[in-house]
PDB file of C-alpha atoms in Angstrom:
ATOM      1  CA  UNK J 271      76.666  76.255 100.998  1.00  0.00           C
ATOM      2  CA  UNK J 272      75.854  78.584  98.717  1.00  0.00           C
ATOM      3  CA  UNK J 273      77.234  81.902 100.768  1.00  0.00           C
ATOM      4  CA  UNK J 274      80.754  80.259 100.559  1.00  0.00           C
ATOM      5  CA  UNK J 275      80.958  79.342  96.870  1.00  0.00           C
ATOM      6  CA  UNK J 276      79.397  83.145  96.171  1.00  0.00           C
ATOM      7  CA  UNK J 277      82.121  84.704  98.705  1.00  0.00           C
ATOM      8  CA  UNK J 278      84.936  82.141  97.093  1.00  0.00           C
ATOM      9  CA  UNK J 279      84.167  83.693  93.140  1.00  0.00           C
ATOM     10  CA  UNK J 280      84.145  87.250  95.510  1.00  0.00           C
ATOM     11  CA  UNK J 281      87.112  86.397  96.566  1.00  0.00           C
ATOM     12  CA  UNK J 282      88.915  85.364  93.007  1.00  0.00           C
ATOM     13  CA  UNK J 283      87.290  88.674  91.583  1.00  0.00           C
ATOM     14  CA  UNK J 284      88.654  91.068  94.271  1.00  0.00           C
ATOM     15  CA  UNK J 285      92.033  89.381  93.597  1.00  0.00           C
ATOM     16  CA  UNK J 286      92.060  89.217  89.698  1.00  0.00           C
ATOM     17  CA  UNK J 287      91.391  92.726  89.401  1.00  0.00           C
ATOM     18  CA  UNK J 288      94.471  93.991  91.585  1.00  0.00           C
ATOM     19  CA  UNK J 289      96.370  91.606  89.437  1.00  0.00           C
ATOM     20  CA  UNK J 290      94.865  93.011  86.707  1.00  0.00           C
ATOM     21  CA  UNK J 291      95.549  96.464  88.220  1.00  0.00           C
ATOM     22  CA  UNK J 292      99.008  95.844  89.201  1.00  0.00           C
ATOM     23  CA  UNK J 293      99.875  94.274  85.726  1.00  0.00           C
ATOM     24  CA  UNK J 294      98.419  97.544  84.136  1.00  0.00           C
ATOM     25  CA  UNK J 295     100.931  99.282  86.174  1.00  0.00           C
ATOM     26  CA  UNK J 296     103.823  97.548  85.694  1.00  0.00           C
ATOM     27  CA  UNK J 297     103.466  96.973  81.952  1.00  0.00           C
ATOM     28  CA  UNK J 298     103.428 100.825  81.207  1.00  0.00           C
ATOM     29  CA  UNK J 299     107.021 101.080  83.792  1.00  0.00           C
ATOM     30  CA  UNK J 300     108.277  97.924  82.009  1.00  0.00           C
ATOM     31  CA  UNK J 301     108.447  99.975  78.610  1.00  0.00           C
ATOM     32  CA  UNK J 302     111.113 102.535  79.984  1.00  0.00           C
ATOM     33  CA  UNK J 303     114.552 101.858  80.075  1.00  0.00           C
ATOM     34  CA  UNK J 304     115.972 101.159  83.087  1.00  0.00           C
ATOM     35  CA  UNK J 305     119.335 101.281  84.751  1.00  0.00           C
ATOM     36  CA  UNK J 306     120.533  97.954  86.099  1.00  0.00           C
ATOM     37  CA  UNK J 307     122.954  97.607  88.735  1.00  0.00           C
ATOM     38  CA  UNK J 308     124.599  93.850  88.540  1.00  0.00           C
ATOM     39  CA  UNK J 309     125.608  94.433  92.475  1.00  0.00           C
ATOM     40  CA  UNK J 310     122.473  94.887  93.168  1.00  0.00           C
ATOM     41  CA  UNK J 311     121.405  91.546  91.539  1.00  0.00           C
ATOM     42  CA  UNK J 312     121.797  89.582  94.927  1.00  0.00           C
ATOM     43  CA  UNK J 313     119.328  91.565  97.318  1.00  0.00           C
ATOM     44  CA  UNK J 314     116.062  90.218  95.977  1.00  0.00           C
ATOM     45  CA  UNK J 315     117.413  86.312  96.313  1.00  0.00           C
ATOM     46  CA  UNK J 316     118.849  86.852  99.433  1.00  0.00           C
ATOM     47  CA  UNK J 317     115.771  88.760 101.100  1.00  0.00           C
ATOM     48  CA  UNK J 318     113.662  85.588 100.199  1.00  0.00           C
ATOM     49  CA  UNK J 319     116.158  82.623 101.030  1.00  0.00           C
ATOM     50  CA  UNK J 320     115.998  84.681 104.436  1.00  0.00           C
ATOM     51  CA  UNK J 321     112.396  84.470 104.555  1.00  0.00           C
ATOM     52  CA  UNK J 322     112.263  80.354 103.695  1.00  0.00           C
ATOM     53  CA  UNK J 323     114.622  79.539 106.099  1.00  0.00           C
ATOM     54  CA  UNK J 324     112.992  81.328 108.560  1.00  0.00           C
ATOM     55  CA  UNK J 325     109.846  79.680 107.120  1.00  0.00           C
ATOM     56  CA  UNK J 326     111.381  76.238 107.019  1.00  0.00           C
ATOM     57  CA  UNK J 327     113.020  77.194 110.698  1.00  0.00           C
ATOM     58  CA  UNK J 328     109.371  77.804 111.824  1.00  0.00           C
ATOM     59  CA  UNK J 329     107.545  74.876 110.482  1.00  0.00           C
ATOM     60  CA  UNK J 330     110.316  72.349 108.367  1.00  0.00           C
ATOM     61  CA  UNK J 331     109.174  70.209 105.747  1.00  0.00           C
ATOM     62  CA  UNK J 332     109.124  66.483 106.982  1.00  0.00           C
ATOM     63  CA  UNK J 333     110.411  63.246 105.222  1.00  0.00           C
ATOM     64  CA  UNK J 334     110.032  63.123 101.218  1.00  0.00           C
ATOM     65  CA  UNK J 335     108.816  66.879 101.500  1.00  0.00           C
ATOM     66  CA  UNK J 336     112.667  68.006 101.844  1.00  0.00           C
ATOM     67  CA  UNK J 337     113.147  65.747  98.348  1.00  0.00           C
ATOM     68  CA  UNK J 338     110.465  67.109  96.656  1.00  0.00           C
ATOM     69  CA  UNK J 339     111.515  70.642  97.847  1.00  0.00           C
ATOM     70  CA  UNK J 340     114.739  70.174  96.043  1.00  0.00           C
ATOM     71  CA  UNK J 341     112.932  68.858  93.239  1.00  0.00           C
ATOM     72  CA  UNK J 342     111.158  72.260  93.000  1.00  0.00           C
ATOM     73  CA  UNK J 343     114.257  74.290  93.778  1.00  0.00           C
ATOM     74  CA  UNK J 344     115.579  72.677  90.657  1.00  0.00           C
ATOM     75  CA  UNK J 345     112.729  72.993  88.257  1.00  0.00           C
ATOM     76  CA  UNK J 346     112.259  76.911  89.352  1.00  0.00           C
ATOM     77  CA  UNK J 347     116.115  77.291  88.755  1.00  0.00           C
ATOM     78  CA  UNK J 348     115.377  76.161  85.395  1.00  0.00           C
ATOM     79  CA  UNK J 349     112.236  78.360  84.887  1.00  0.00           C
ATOM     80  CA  UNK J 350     114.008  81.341  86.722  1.00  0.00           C
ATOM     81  CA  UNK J 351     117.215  80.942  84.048  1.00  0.00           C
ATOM     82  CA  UNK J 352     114.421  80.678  81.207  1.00  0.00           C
ATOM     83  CA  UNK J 353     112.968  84.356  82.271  1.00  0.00           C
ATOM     84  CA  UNK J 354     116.006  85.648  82.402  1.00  0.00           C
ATOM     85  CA  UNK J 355     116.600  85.228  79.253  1.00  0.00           C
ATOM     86  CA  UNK J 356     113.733  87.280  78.623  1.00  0.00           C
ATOM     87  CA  UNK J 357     115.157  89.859  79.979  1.00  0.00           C
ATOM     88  CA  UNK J 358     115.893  92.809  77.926  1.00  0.00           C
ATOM     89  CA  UNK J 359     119.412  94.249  78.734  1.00  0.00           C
ATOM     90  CA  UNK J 360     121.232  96.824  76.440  1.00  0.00           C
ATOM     91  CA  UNK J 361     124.457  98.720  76.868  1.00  0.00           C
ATOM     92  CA  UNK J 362     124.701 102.770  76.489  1.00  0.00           C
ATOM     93  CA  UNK J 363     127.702 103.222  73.877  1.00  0.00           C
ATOM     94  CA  UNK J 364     128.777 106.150  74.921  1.00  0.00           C
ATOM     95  CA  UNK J 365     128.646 105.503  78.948  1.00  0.00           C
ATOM     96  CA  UNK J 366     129.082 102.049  79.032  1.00  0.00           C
ATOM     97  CA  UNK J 367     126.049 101.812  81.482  1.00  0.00           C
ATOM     98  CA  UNK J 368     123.981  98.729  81.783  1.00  0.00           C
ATOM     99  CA  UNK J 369     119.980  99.265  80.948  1.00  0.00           C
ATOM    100  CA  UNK J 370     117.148  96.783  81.749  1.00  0.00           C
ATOM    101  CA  UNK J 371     113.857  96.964  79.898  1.00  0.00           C
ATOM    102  CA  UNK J 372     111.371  95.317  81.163  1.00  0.00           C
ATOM    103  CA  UNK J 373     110.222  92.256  78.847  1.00  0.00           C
ATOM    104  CA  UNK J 374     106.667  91.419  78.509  1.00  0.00           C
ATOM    105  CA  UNK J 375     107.195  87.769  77.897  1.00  0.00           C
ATOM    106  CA  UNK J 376     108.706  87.523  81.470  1.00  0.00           C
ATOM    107  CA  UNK J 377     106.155  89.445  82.584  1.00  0.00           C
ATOM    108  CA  UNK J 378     103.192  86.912  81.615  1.00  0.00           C
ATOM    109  CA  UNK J 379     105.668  84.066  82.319  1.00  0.00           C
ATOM    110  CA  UNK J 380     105.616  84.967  85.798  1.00  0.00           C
ATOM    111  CA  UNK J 381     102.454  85.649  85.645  1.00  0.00           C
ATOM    112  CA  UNK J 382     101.582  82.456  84.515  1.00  0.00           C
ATOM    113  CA  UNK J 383     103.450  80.657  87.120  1.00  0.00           C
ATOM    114  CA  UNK J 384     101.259  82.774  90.261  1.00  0.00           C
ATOM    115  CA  UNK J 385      98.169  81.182  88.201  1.00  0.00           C
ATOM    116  CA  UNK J 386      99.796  77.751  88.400  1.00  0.00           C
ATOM    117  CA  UNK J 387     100.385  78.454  91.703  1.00  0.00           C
ATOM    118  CA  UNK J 388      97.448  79.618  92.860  1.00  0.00           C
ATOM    119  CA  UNK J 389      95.407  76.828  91.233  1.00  0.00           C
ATOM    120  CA  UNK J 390      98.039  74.469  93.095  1.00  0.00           C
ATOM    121  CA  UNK J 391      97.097  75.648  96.750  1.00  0.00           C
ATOM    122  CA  UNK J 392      93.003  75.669  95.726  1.00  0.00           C
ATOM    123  CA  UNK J 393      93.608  71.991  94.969  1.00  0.00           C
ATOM    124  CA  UNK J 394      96.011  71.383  98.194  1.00  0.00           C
ATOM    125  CA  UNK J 395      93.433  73.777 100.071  1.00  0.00           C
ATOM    126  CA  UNK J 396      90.308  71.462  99.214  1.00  0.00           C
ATOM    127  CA  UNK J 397      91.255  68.369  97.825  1.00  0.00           C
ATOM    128  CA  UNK J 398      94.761  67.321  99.874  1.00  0.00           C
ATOM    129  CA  UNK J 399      93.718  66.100 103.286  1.00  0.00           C
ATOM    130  CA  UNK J 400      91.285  63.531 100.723  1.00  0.00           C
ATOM    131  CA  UNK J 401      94.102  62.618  98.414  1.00  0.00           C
ATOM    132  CA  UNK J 402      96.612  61.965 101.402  1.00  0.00           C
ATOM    133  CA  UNK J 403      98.630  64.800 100.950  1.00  0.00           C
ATOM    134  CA  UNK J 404      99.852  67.511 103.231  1.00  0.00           C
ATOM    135  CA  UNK J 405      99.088  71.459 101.817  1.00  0.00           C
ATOM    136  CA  UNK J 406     101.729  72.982 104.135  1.00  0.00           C
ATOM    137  CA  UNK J 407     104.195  70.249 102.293  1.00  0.00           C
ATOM    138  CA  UNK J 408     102.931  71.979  98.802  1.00  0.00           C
ATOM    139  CA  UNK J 409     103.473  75.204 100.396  1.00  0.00           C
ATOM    140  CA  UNK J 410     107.073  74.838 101.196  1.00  0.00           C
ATOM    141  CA  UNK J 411     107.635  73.135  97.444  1.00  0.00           C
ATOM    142  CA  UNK J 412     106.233  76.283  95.883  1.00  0.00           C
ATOM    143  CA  UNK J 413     108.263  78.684  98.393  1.00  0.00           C
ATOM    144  CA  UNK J 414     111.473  76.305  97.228  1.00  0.00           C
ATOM    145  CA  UNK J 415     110.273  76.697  93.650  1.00  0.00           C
ATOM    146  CA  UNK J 416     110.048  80.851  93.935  1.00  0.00           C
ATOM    147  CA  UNK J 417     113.342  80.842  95.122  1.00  0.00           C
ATOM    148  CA  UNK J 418     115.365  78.708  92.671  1.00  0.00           C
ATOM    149  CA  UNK J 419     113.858  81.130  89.905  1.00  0.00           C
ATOM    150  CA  UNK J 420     114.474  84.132  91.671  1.00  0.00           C
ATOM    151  CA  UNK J 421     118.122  83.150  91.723  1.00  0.00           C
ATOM    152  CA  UNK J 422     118.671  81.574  88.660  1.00  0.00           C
ATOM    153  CA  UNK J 423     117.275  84.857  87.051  1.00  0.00           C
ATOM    154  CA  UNK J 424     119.137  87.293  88.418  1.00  0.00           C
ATOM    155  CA  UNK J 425     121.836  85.204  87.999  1.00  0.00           C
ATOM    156  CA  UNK J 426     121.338  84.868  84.273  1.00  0.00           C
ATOM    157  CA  UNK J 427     120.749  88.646  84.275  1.00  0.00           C
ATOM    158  CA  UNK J 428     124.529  88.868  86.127  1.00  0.00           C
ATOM    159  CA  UNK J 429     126.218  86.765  83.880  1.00  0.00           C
ATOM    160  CA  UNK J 430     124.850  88.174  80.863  1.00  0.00           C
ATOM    161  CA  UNK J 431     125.299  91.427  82.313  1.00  0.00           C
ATOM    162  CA  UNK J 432     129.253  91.128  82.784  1.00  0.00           C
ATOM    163  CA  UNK J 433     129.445  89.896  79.264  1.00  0.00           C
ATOM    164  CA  UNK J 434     127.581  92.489  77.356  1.00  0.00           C
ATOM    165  CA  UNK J 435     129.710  95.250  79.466  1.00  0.00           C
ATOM    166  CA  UNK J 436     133.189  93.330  78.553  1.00  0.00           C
ATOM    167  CA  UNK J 437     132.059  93.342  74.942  1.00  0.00           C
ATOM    168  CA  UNK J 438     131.579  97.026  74.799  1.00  0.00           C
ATOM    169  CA  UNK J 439     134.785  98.178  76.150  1.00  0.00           C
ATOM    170  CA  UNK J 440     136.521  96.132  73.951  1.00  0.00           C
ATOM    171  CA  UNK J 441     138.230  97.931  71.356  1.00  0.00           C
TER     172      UNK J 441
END
């Protein structure tokens, strides 16, 4: 017993520091201004609704998991919106171009939400065939949840986008 608790805090180590090494990464690129292309906006939604339907396609979620699967669709809409908010987008004066800079409050937001997540499938993991429920079912919820605020923030980004351009051409 003890072997697998030792390799299960291995395990959380070897992970937290490429998060932590990753994160390092991206905070110094998420300081630089960035261009951002509002028709490219859709790619990154699209790319994962393909990969939950072919999830769901696979293996689909079974009675109340569908409702609870909408449930999360809607509540990571809401979170995705919130982070895009956070979003830093500015418009060049003189070219009219859109620019993205990265924000670190969406940053940690999101990376708050892989620690809820993560901390979601331990419990699901060990705890769910005791309590009654079904991991997979928790699985398909989160994937549902990812993709409502992958959308919603991109989304929020477009919207915003289009507005901040339509301001600056205005005379």
């Amino acid at each position: 017993m003890q072997t697998h608790d030792t390799q299960g805090w291995i395990s959380y180590a070897v992970t937290a520091v490429i998060i932590a090494v990753v994160m390092a990464l991206r905070w110094r690129r998420m300081q630089r201004v960035q261009p951002l292309k509002l028709e490219r906006l859709w790619i990154v939604p699209a790319l994962y609704a393909v990969a939950l339907v072919a999830t769901f396609s696979a293996k689909p979620p079974h009675g109340l998991a569908w409702l609870f699967c909408l449930i999360a669709l809607g509540l990571g809409a809401a979170l995705g919106w919130q982070r895009g908010k956070m979003m830093r987008l500015t418009v060049d004066p003189e070219t009219h171009s859109l620019n993205q800079t990265g924000s670190p409050a969406a940053m940690l937001f999101l990376l708050a939400l892989v620690a809820v997540r993560t901390g979601a499938r331990q419990v699901a993991g060990v705890e769910g065939a005791a309590m009654g429920f079904d991991p997979m079912a928790v699985t398909d919820m989160l994937m549902a949840l990812a993709l409502g605020l992958f959308t919603a923030t991109r989304i929020e980004m477009y919207l915003r986008g289009k507005r901040l351009l339509a301001e600056a051409v205005r005379p």
